[in-house]
Amino acid sequence: MAENLPPRRKRRSKQGVPQADVSQDPPPVDVHPSIATLRGSHRAAHPDEGTILEAASHLLMVYEWPINCPRFMEGLRMLGLDCVSQLQYIRMDHNLLTALVERWSPQTNSFHLPVGEMSITLQDVALILGLQIDGPALVGHNVVGAGRRWLSWPDCCDDLLGQHPQRDVVYVDPFNPRVSSKFRMGQAQAQTCLPLRWLRWTFYRDSYLDMNELDFWRHLRAYVLFLMGTYLLPDTSGCEIHLRFLPLLEDLGLFSTYSLGGAVLAHLYRELAEATKPKRANIAGCIHLLQIWCWERLHVGRPTLHVPQQVSLDGLSVGYRWNQQFIRQLPAGSLSSYRDELDGLLDSQVTWEPYTTEIMSQVPDICLSGRFIWLARVPLVSWTRVEWHLPDRVLRQFGFVPTIDVHPMEPKFVRVDGRGKSDTDWLVYYLHYIGLWEDRTSHITEGTPLGDDTKHLIQHYLQWFRSWATLYMLRPTSTPPTTYYPRSPSERYLRQYLLDTQRAVQPLLSSNDFSDAENVIRRIGELALDVCREIHIPDDHYTEEVHTGFTEDVQAGFTESISTPVFVDPYSMGAGPSPFQDSGPGHDYFSYPTQQHSPARVEDDILPVTVQVEQHLLRDRPVRPPQHYTPGSDALPHRGRRRR
């Protein structure tokens, strides 16, 4: 009876294609991925819910282990870490870092800004930190476990460091003998992590000159682990370092050939991607690199230096000129102000190529040793993590014309980590990506050098980029206005000042008849007073004289009180102080004698009543200093000290 049944038809999908014929391959990746496609999984979609990101660990802990011994410095120079050891602690601008993370796209490993895509590249790692970027990937075999070289991680520590933390031993802080503590190796029974404080307390010495060769190399390995755990490759714990890197330090000469800079960049890429999650409160990775990168390339949040252009590097990396001793003032901007500045970022506020020829001639050889792979489009490996380096998306940072012919990441690329994979041999697991990295010289991106005849290509790129990128992530996606729209009363006064000045001066310039020049100057002076009333400039010499006008008795001598104008090229001003002396609104270019009443306003007779009332309220409101945070010795809020 079953033989008489008709054959079963294949089940069809909604599109009419047989279900068996539907491809099981993953959907193609969007060629132009935007942060908006991440929907609610990105912190930019929750501007009022996310917290200010705190750095899990940074250079402050490294600064607590000073290195002054010439023998130890020579060992660090052999490992290619002498430039990093010369970098000093700088205060982290957490609001600026949070604003940058809100613009980070994990799909492209780049920041989406109004001027185009920008990113931290191998060039920045090499020149800012002075790390080796060319060499084997920082990954190795699993050498701990049954049937392997070491049975357990404590055995590995005893062999390469001479000891490991003992639970019943009380350790004393060498800088403060009154502080003591007990330590144990982290990660529960696996004991795969070392406490960073234990490394500093146990292996710190004022001098290493009298040590034998074996003990000296052990102390050097301990310092490298400490440096990686606190600065170069820190995790969100901020107090431990995984021991997977210790076997690579057995042969220190071989370790100096690894691409440590590539591992640092891959680790930072991954931590930036993790920090975009709305519920994330901390950010790990080399945050020092991220902040200096922003200061080098963007004017947003850039501090004032004692010397406007500090280029005397004396054979050190570029990050040296941002040491705390050179910083005179660090702006304390809020998250909302940094968001607005990044939303309105202009091309003139970006330094696309900060590493000039003069700087290149002063950095050490290690900073330039891998310059031929700065444009390599390859995966970066940091043991359990792999991230793509995509310089073809940021060609303008290398002096090339940005192109619209960019390719997405590998379609099947999936971010994985080491959780639940303790027995994985990552050298075998990432064999494909390691092979691409080894063949990095075959994946160099080429470009067209910038020139006067390529400006139209930049405009073409920006038009293409703005057609899909989410430039104003905290606002609804819409076409930006083509005209200027004032957003505050002070901006309306500035706009009115510009337009009325143009209207008043234009008849004089077109007719060459300066008989009415006195009235024009008087009108410009009135407009300048309006602007001074509305825009408050903090200054100790501020007086109420600015609120006064002038009468007909002093109009004759008015033209003689105008100072000679000074013209300064705004693009020639570096990160240092302004060439203008900030004397506040009480000492501006328009000096008027003191009077006790406001000048008459002819335009009040022709303006609508509502506008007159609005302007009257704006003129009569009290001028208050801005209520913004000013850093001082006791201004920082008290925070519980994080365990180290």
CSV table of C-alpha atoms in Angstrom, one decimal, residues 153-519:
chain,number,residue,atom,x,y,z
A,153,TRP,CA,52.2,26.8,36.3
A,154,PRO,CA,53.9,27.0,39.8
A,155,ASP,CA,56.6,24.7,38.4
A,156,CYS,CA,57.0,27.0,35.4
A,157,CYS,CA,57.4,30.0,37.8
A,158,ASP,CA,59.9,28.2,39.9
A,159,ASP,CA,62.0,27.4,36.9
A,160,LEU,CA,61.9,30.8,35.1
A,161,LEU,CA,61.4,33.2,38.1
A,162,GLY,CA,62.9,31.2,40.9
A,163,GLN,CA,59.8,31.2,43.1
A,164,HIS,CA,56.0,31.6,43.1
A,165,PRO,CA,53.5,33.1,45.6
A,166,GLN,CA,53.2,31.0,48.8
A,167,ARG,CA,49.9,31.3,50.6
A,168,ASP,CA,51.4,31.1,54.1
A,169,VAL,CA,54.2,33.6,53.4
A,170,VAL,CA,53.8,37.2,54.4
A,171,TYR,CA,55.3,39.6,51.9
A,172,VAL,CA,56.4,43.2,52.7
A,173,ASP,CA,56.1,46.3,50.5
A,174,PRO,CA,59.7,47.4,49.9
A,175,PHE,CA,58.5,51.1,49.7
A,176,ASN,CA,56.6,50.9,52.9
A,177,PRO,CA,57.7,48.2,55.4
A,178,ARG,CA,54.6,48.7,57.5
A,179,VAL,CA,52.4,47.3,54.6
A,180,SER,CA,52.3,43.5,54.3
A,181,SER,CA,50.1,41.0,52.6
A,182,LYS,CA,49.7,37.4,51.6
A,183,PHE,CA,49.4,36.4,47.9
A,184,ARG,CA,48.2,33.4,46.0
A,185,MET,CA,48.1,32.6,42.3
A,186,GLY,CA,44.9,33.5,40.6
A,187,GLN,CA,42.3,31.6,38.6
A,188,ALA,CA,41.2,29.2,41.4
A,189,GLN,CA,42.7,25.7,41.1
A,190,ALA,CA,44.4,26.3,37.7
A,191,GLN,CA,46.8,28.9,39.2
A,192,THR,CA,47.4,30.5,35.9
A,193,CYS,CA,47.8,34.2,37.0
A,194,LEU,CA,50.4,36.1,39.1
A,195,PRO,CA,49.5,39.1,41.3
A,196,LEU,CA,51.2,42.2,40.0
A,197,ARG,CA,51.9,43.5,43.5
A,198,TRP,CA,53.7,40.3,44.3
A,199,LEU,CA,56.0,40.8,41.3
A,200,ARG,CA,56.8,44.3,42.4
A,201,TRP,CA,57.3,43.5,46.0
A,202,THR,CA,59.4,40.5,45.3
A,203,PHE,CA,61.7,41.5,42.5
A,204,TYR,CA,62.2,45.2,42.9
A,205,ARG,CA,65.8,46.3,43.7
A,206,ASP,CA,67.6,49.6,43.9
A,207,SER,CA,70.5,48.0,42.0
A,208,TYR,CA,71.0,44.8,40.1
A,209,LEU,CA,74.7,45.2,39.6
A,210,ASP,CA,75.8,42.6,42.2
A,211,MET,CA,73.4,39.8,41.0
A,212,ASN,CA,74.6,36.7,39.3
A,213,GLU,CA,73.5,36.0,35.7
A,214,LEU,CA,70.7,33.6,36.5
A,215,ASP,CA,69.0,35.8,39.1
A,216,PHE,CA,69.4,38.9,36.9
A,217,TRP,CA,67.5,37.3,34.0
A,218,ARG,CA,64.8,36.1,36.5
A,219,HIS,CA,64.3,39.7,37.7
A,220,LEU,CA,64.2,40.9,34.2
A,221,ARG,CA,61.5,38.4,33.3
A,222,ALA,CA,59.5,39.5,36.3
A,223,TYR,CA,59.7,43.2,35.3
A,224,VAL,CA,58.6,42.4,31.7
A,225,LEU,CA,55.6,40.4,33.1
A,226,PHE,CA,54.8,43.4,35.3
A,227,LEU,CA,55.1,45.8,32.4
A,228,MET,CA,52.7,43.7,30.3
A,229,GLY,CA,50.2,43.3,33.0
A,230,THR,CA,50.0,46.9,34.1
A,231,TYR,CA,50.6,48.8,30.8
A,232,LEU,CA,50.9,46.9,27.6
A,233,LEU,CA,48.4,44.1,27.8
A,234,PRO,CA,46.3,44.7,31.0
A,235,ASP,CA,42.9,43.1,31.4
A,236,THR,CA,39.9,44.4,33.3
A,237,SER,CA,41.1,42.8,36.6
A,238,GLY,CA,43.9,45.4,36.8
A,239,CYS,CA,45.8,43.3,39.3
A,240,GLU,CA,47.0,40.1,37.6
A,241,ILE,CA,48.9,38.9,34.6
A,242,HIS,CA,48.3,35.5,32.9
A,243,LEU,CA,51.3,33.3,32.9
A,244,ARG,CA,50.9,32.2,29.2
A,245,PHE,CA,53.5,34.8,28.3
A,246,LEU,CA,56.2,33.6,30.7
A,247,PRO,CA,57.4,30.6,28.6
A,248,LEU,CA,58.1,33.0,25.7
A,249,LEU,CA,60.5,34.9,28.1
A,250,GLU,CA,62.7,31.8,28.6
A,251,ASP,CA,64.8,32.9,25.7
A,252,LEU,CA,65.0,36.7,26.1
A,253,GLY,CA,66.9,37.1,22.9
A,254,LEU,CA,64.1,35.3,21.0
A,255,PHE,CA,61.4,37.3,22.8
A,256,SER,CA,62.9,40.5,21.5
A,257,THR,CA,62.1,39.5,17.9
A,258,TYR,CA,58.4,39.0,18.5
A,259,SER,CA,55.8,41.5,17.3
A,260,LEU,CA,54.9,42.9,20.7
A,261,GLY,CA,53.5,46.0,19.2
A,262,GLY,CA,51.2,44.0,17.0
A,263,ALA,CA,49.9,42.1,20.1
A,264,VAL,CA,49.4,45.4,22.0
A,265,LEU,CA,47.3,46.8,19.1
A,266,ALA,CA,45.3,43.6,18.8
A,267,HIS,CA,44.6,43.6,22.5
A,268,LEU,CA,43.5,47.3,22.4
A,269,TYR,CA,41.2,46.7,19.5
A,270,ARG,CA,39.5,43.9,21.4
A,271,GLU,CA,39.1,45.9,24.5
A,272,LEU,CA,37.7,48.9,22.6
A,273,ALA,CA,35.1,46.5,21.1
A,274,GLU,CA,34.3,45.2,24.6
A,275,ALA,CA,34.0,48.7,25.9
A,276,THR,CA,31.3,49.6,23.4
A,277,LYS,CA,28.9,47.4,25.4
A,278,PRO,CA,26.4,49.6,27.2
A,279,LYS,CA,26.8,47.9,30.6
A,280,ARG,CA,30.6,48.0,30.5
A,281,ALA,CA,32.2,50.2,33.3
A,282,ASN,CA,35.9,49.6,32.7
A,283,ILE,CA,38.2,49.7,29.7
A,284,ALA,CA,41.5,47.8,29.6
A,285,GLY,CA,44.3,47.6,27.1
A,286,CYS,CA,47.0,50.2,26.5
A,287,ILE,CA,44.9,53.2,27.3
A,288,HIS,CA,48.0,55.4,27.4
A,289,LEU,CA,48.4,54.7,23.7
A,290,LEU,CA,44.8,55.6,23.0
A,291,GLN,CA,45.0,58.9,24.8
A,292,ILE,CA,48.3,60.0,23.2
A,293,TRP,CA,47.0,59.0,19.8
A,294,CYS,CA,44.0,61.3,20.3
A,295,TRP,CA,46.3,64.2,21.4
A,296,GLU,CA,48.6,63.7,18.4
A,297,ARG,CA,45.9,63.7,15.8
A,298,LEU,CA,42.9,65.6,17.2
A,299,HIS,CA,42.6,69.0,18.9
A,300,VAL,CA,39.8,67.7,21.1
A,301,GLY,CA,40.9,67.5,24.7
A,302,ARG,CA,44.5,68.2,23.9
A,303,PRO,CA,46.5,69.6,26.9
A,304,THR,CA,48.7,72.6,26.9
A,305,LEU,CA,52.4,72.0,27.0
A,306,HIS,CA,55.2,74.0,28.6
A,307,VAL,CA,56.7,74.1,25.1
A,308,PRO,CA,54.2,74.4,22.2
A,309,GLN,CA,56.0,71.9,19.9
A,310,GLN,CA,58.1,69.5,22.0
A,311,VAL,CA,60.1,67.7,19.3
A,312,SER,CA,63.5,67.2,21.1
A,313,LEU,CA,63.1,63.5,21.7
A,314,ASP,CA,66.7,62.6,22.3
A,315,GLY,CA,66.4,59.2,20.8
A,316,LEU,CA,63.1,58.3,22.5
A,317,SER,CA,59.6,57.6,21.1
A,318,VAL,CA,57.0,60.2,20.3
A,319,GLY,CA,55.1,59.4,23.5
A,320,TYR,CA,57.9,60.9,25.5
A,321,ARG,CA,57.0,64.5,24.7
A,322,TRP,CA,53.6,64.0,26.4
A,323,ASN,CA,55.1,63.0,29.7
A,324,GLN,CA,53.7,64.7,32.8
A,325,GLN,CA,56.6,67.0,33.2
A,326,PHE,CA,55.9,68.7,29.8
A,327,ILE,CA,52.1,69.1,30.4
A,328,ARG,CA,51.2,72.4,31.9
A,329,GLN,CA,47.4,72.1,31.8
A,330,LEU,CA,45.1,69.3,31.0
A,331,PRO,CA,41.5,70.3,30.0
A,332,ALA,CA,38.8,68.9,32.2
A,333,GLY,CA,36.0,68.6,29.7
A,334,SER,CA,32.7,66.9,30.3
A,335,LEU,CA,31.4,64.0,28.3
A,336,SER,CA,28.7,66.1,26.8
A,337,SER,CA,31.2,68.7,25.7
A,338,TYR,CA,33.5,66.1,24.1
A,339,ARG,CA,30.5,64.6,22.3
A,340,ASP,CA,29.6,68.0,20.8
A,341,GLU,CA,33.2,68.7,19.8
A,342,LEU,CA,33.5,65.3,18.0
A,343,ASP,CA,30.1,65.8,16.4
A,344,GLY,CA,31.3,69.1,15.0
A,345,LEU,CA,34.8,68.1,14.2
A,346,LEU,CA,36.3,69.9,11.3
A,347,ASP,CA,39.1,68.9,8.9
A,348,SER,CA,41.2,71.8,10.2
A,349,GLN,CA,41.0,70.3,13.7
A,350,VAL,CA,42.7,67.1,12.6
A,351,THR,CA,46.4,66.5,12.2
A,352,TRP,CA,46.4,63.8,9.7
A,353,GLU,CA,50.2,63.3,9.6
A,354,PRO,CA,51.6,64.3,13.0
A,355,TYR,CA,54.9,62.5,12.5
A,356,THR,CA,56.9,65.0,10.5
A,357,THR,CA,60.3,64.4,8.9
A,358,GLU,CA,61.9,66.2,11.9
A,359,ILE,CA,60.3,63.8,14.3
A,360,MET,CA,61.3,60.8,12.2
A,361,SER,CA,64.9,61.9,12.3
A,362,GLN,CA,64.9,61.9,16.2
A,363,VAL,CA,63.2,58.6,17.1
A,364,PRO,CA,65.3,55.5,17.7
A,365,ASP,CA,65.7,52.8,15.0
A,366,ILE,CA,63.2,50.5,16.6
A,367,CYS,CA,60.4,53.0,15.8
A,368,LEU,CA,61.2,52.8,12.1
A,369,SER,CA,62.4,49.2,11.8
A,370,GLY,CA,58.9,48.0,10.7
A,371,ARG,CA,57.8,51.0,8.5
A,372,PHE,CA,57.4,48.7,5.5
A,373,ILE,CA,54.4,47.0,7.1
A,374,TRP,CA,52.6,50.1,8.4
A,375,LEU,CA,50.2,49.6,5.5
A,376,ALA,CA,49.8,45.9,5.8
A,377,ARG,CA,46.2,44.7,5.8
A,378,VAL,CA,46.7,41.6,8.0
A,379,PRO,CA,45.4,40.0,11.1
A,380,LEU,CA,47.1,40.9,14.4
A,381,VAL,CA,47.6,38.0,16.9
A,382,SER,CA,47.8,38.4,20.7
A,383,TRP,CA,47.8,34.8,21.9
A,384,THR,CA,44.1,34.1,22.4
A,385,ARG,CA,42.9,37.2,20.4
A,386,VAL,CA,43.0,38.0,16.7
A,387,GLU,CA,42.0,41.4,15.3
A,388,TRP,CA,42.2,42.8,11.8
A,389,HIS,CA,44.5,45.7,10.9
A,390,LEU,CA,42.8,47.7,8.2
A,391,PRO,CA,44.9,50.6,7.0
A,392,ASP,CA,43.0,50.8,3.7
A,393,ARG,CA,40.2,52.5,5.6
A,394,VAL,CA,42.4,55.2,6.9
A,395,LEU,CA,44.8,56.0,4.0
A,396,ARG,CA,44.7,59.7,4.7
A,397,GLN,CA,46.7,59.1,7.9
A,398,PHE,CA,49.5,57.9,5.7
A,399,GLY,CA,49.4,60.8,3.2
A,400,PHE,CA,47.3,59.0,0.6
A,401,VAL,CA,43.9,59.9,-0.9
A,402,PRO,CA,41.1,58.0,0.9
A,403,THR,CA,39.4,55.6,-1.3
A,404,ILE,CA,35.8,54.2,-1.5
A,405,ASP,CA,37.1,50.9,-2.7
A,406,VAL,CA,37.4,49.3,0.7
A,407,HIS,CA,36.7,45.7,1.7
A,408,PRO,CA,35.1,44.5,4.9
A,409,MET,CA,36.6,42.2,7.4
A,410,GLU,CA,36.7,38.5,6.6
A,411,PRO,CA,33.1,37.4,6.2
A,412,LYS,CA,33.5,34.4,8.6
A,413,PHE,CA,35.6,36.3,11.1
A,414,VAL,CA,34.5,35.6,14.7
A,415,ARG,CA,36.0,37.1,17.8
A,416,VAL,CA,36.9,34.4,20.4
A,417,ASP,CA,38.8,34.4,23.6
A,418,GLY,CA,40.4,31.9,26.0
A,419,ARG,CA,37.5,31.3,28.3
A,420,GLY,CA,36.7,27.6,28.4
A,421,LYS,CA,39.6,26.7,26.2
A,422,SER,CA,42.4,26.1,28.7
A,423,ASP,CA,43.8,23.2,26.7
A,424,THR,CA,43.7,24.8,23.3
A,425,ASP,CA,46.9,25.1,21.4
A,426,TRP,CA,46.5,28.6,20.0
A,427,LEU,CA,49.4,28.2,17.6
A,428,VAL,CA,47.5,25.5,15.9
A,429,TYR,CA,44.0,27.1,16.4
A,430,TYR,CA,45.1,30.4,14.6
A,431,LEU,CA,47.3,28.7,12.0
A,432,HIS,CA,45.4,30.4,9.2
A,433,TYR,CA,45.7,33.9,10.6
A,434,ILE,CA,49.3,33.3,11.6
A,435,GLY,CA,50.1,32.3,8.0
A,436,LEU,CA,48.6,35.6,6.8
A,437,TRP,CA,50.7,37.5,9.3
A,438,GLU,CA,53.8,35.7,8.2
A,439,ASP,CA,53.0,36.7,4.6
A,440,ARG,CA,52.4,40.4,5.6
A,441,THR,CA,54.7,41.9,3.0
A,442,SER,CA,52.3,40.5,0.3
A,443,HIS,CA,49.3,42.4,1.7
A,444,ILE,CA,50.6,46.0,1.6
A,445,THR,CA,48.0,48.6,0.7
A,446,GLU,CA,48.9,51.1,-2.0
A,447,GLY,CA,47.5,54.6,-2.5
A,448,THR,CA,47.7,57.8,-4.4
A,449,PRO,CA,49.7,60.6,-2.7
A,450,LEU,CA,47.8,63.7,-1.7
A,451,GLY,CA,48.2,66.8,-3.8
A,452,ASP,CA,46.4,70.0,-4.9
A,453,ASP,CA,44.8,68.1,-7.7
A,454,THR,CA,43.3,65.4,-5.4
A,455,LYS,CA,41.1,67.6,-3.3
A,456,HIS,CA,38.0,66.7,-5.3
A,457,LEU,CA,38.7,63.0,-4.5
A,458,ILE,CA,38.6,63.8,-0.8
A,459,GLN,CA,35.3,65.5,-1.3
A,460,HIS,CA,34.0,62.5,-3.2
A,461,TYR,CA,35.2,60.2,-0.4
A,462,LEU,CA,33.5,62.3,2.2
A,463,GLN,CA,30.2,62.3,0.3
A,464,TRP,CA,30.4,58.5,0.0
A,465,PHE,CA,31.4,58.1,3.7
A,466,ARG,CA,28.6,60.3,5.0
A,467,SER,CA,26.0,58.4,2.9
A,468,TRP,CA,26.3,55.4,5.2
A,469,ALA,CA,28.3,56.2,8.3
A,470,THR,CA,26.6,57.2,11.6
A,471,LEU,CA,28.3,60.6,12.2
A,472,TYR,CA,25.9,61.9,14.9
A,473,MET,CA,25.3,58.7,16.8
A,474,LEU,CA,23.5,60.4,19.7
A,475,ARG,CA,21.0,62.1,17.4
A,476,PRO,CA,18.5,60.6,15.0
A,477,THR,CA,19.9,59.8,11.6
A,478,SER,CA,19.1,62.7,9.2
A,479,THR,CA,20.6,64.8,6.5
A,480,PRO,CA,22.8,67.5,8.1
A,481,PRO,CA,21.7,71.0,7.3
A,482,THR,CA,23.7,72.9,4.7
A,483,THR,CA,23.4,76.2,6.5
A,484,TYR,CA,24.5,77.2,9.9
A,485,TYR,CA,22.0,76.9,12.7
A,486,PRO,CA,22.8,78.8,16.0
A,487,ARG,CA,22.1,76.5,19.0
A,488,SER,CA,22.4,79.1,21.9
A,489,PRO,CA,21.8,82.8,22.5
A,490,SER,CA,25.5,83.5,22.4
A,491,GLU,CA,25.8,81.8,19.0
A,492,ARG,CA,22.9,83.9,17.7
A,493,TYR,CA,24.7,87.1,18.8
A,494,LEU,CA,27.9,85.9,17.0
A,495,ARG,CA,25.9,85.2,13.9
A,496,GLN,CA,24.2,88.6,14.0
A,497,TYR,CA,27.5,90.3,14.6
A,498,LEU,CA,29.0,88.7,11.5
A,499,LEU,CA,26.0,89.5,9.3
A,500,ASP,CA,25.5,93.1,10.4
A,501,THR,CA,29.2,93.8,10.2
A,502,GLN,CA,29.2,92.6,6.6
A,503,ARG,CA,26.2,94.7,5.7
A,504,ALA,CA,27.7,97.8,7.3
A,505,VAL,CA,31.2,97.5,5.7
A,506,GLN,CA,30.1,96.3,2.2
A,507,PRO,CA,28.8,99.7,1.0
A,508,LEU,CA,32.1,101.4,2.0
A,509,LEU,CA,34.2,98.8,0.1
A,510,SER,CA,32.0,98.8,-3.0
A,511,SER,CA,31.8,102.6,-3.4
A,512,ASN,CA,35.1,103.7,-1.9
A,513,ASP,CA,33.1,106.5,-0.1
A,514,PHE,CA,34.2,106.6,3.5
A,515,SER,CA,32.2,109.6,4.5
A,516,ASP,CA,29.9,107.4,6.6
A,517,ALA,CA,32.8,105.5,8.2
A,518,GLU,CA,32.2,107.0,11.6
A,519,ASN,CA,28.7,105.6,11.8
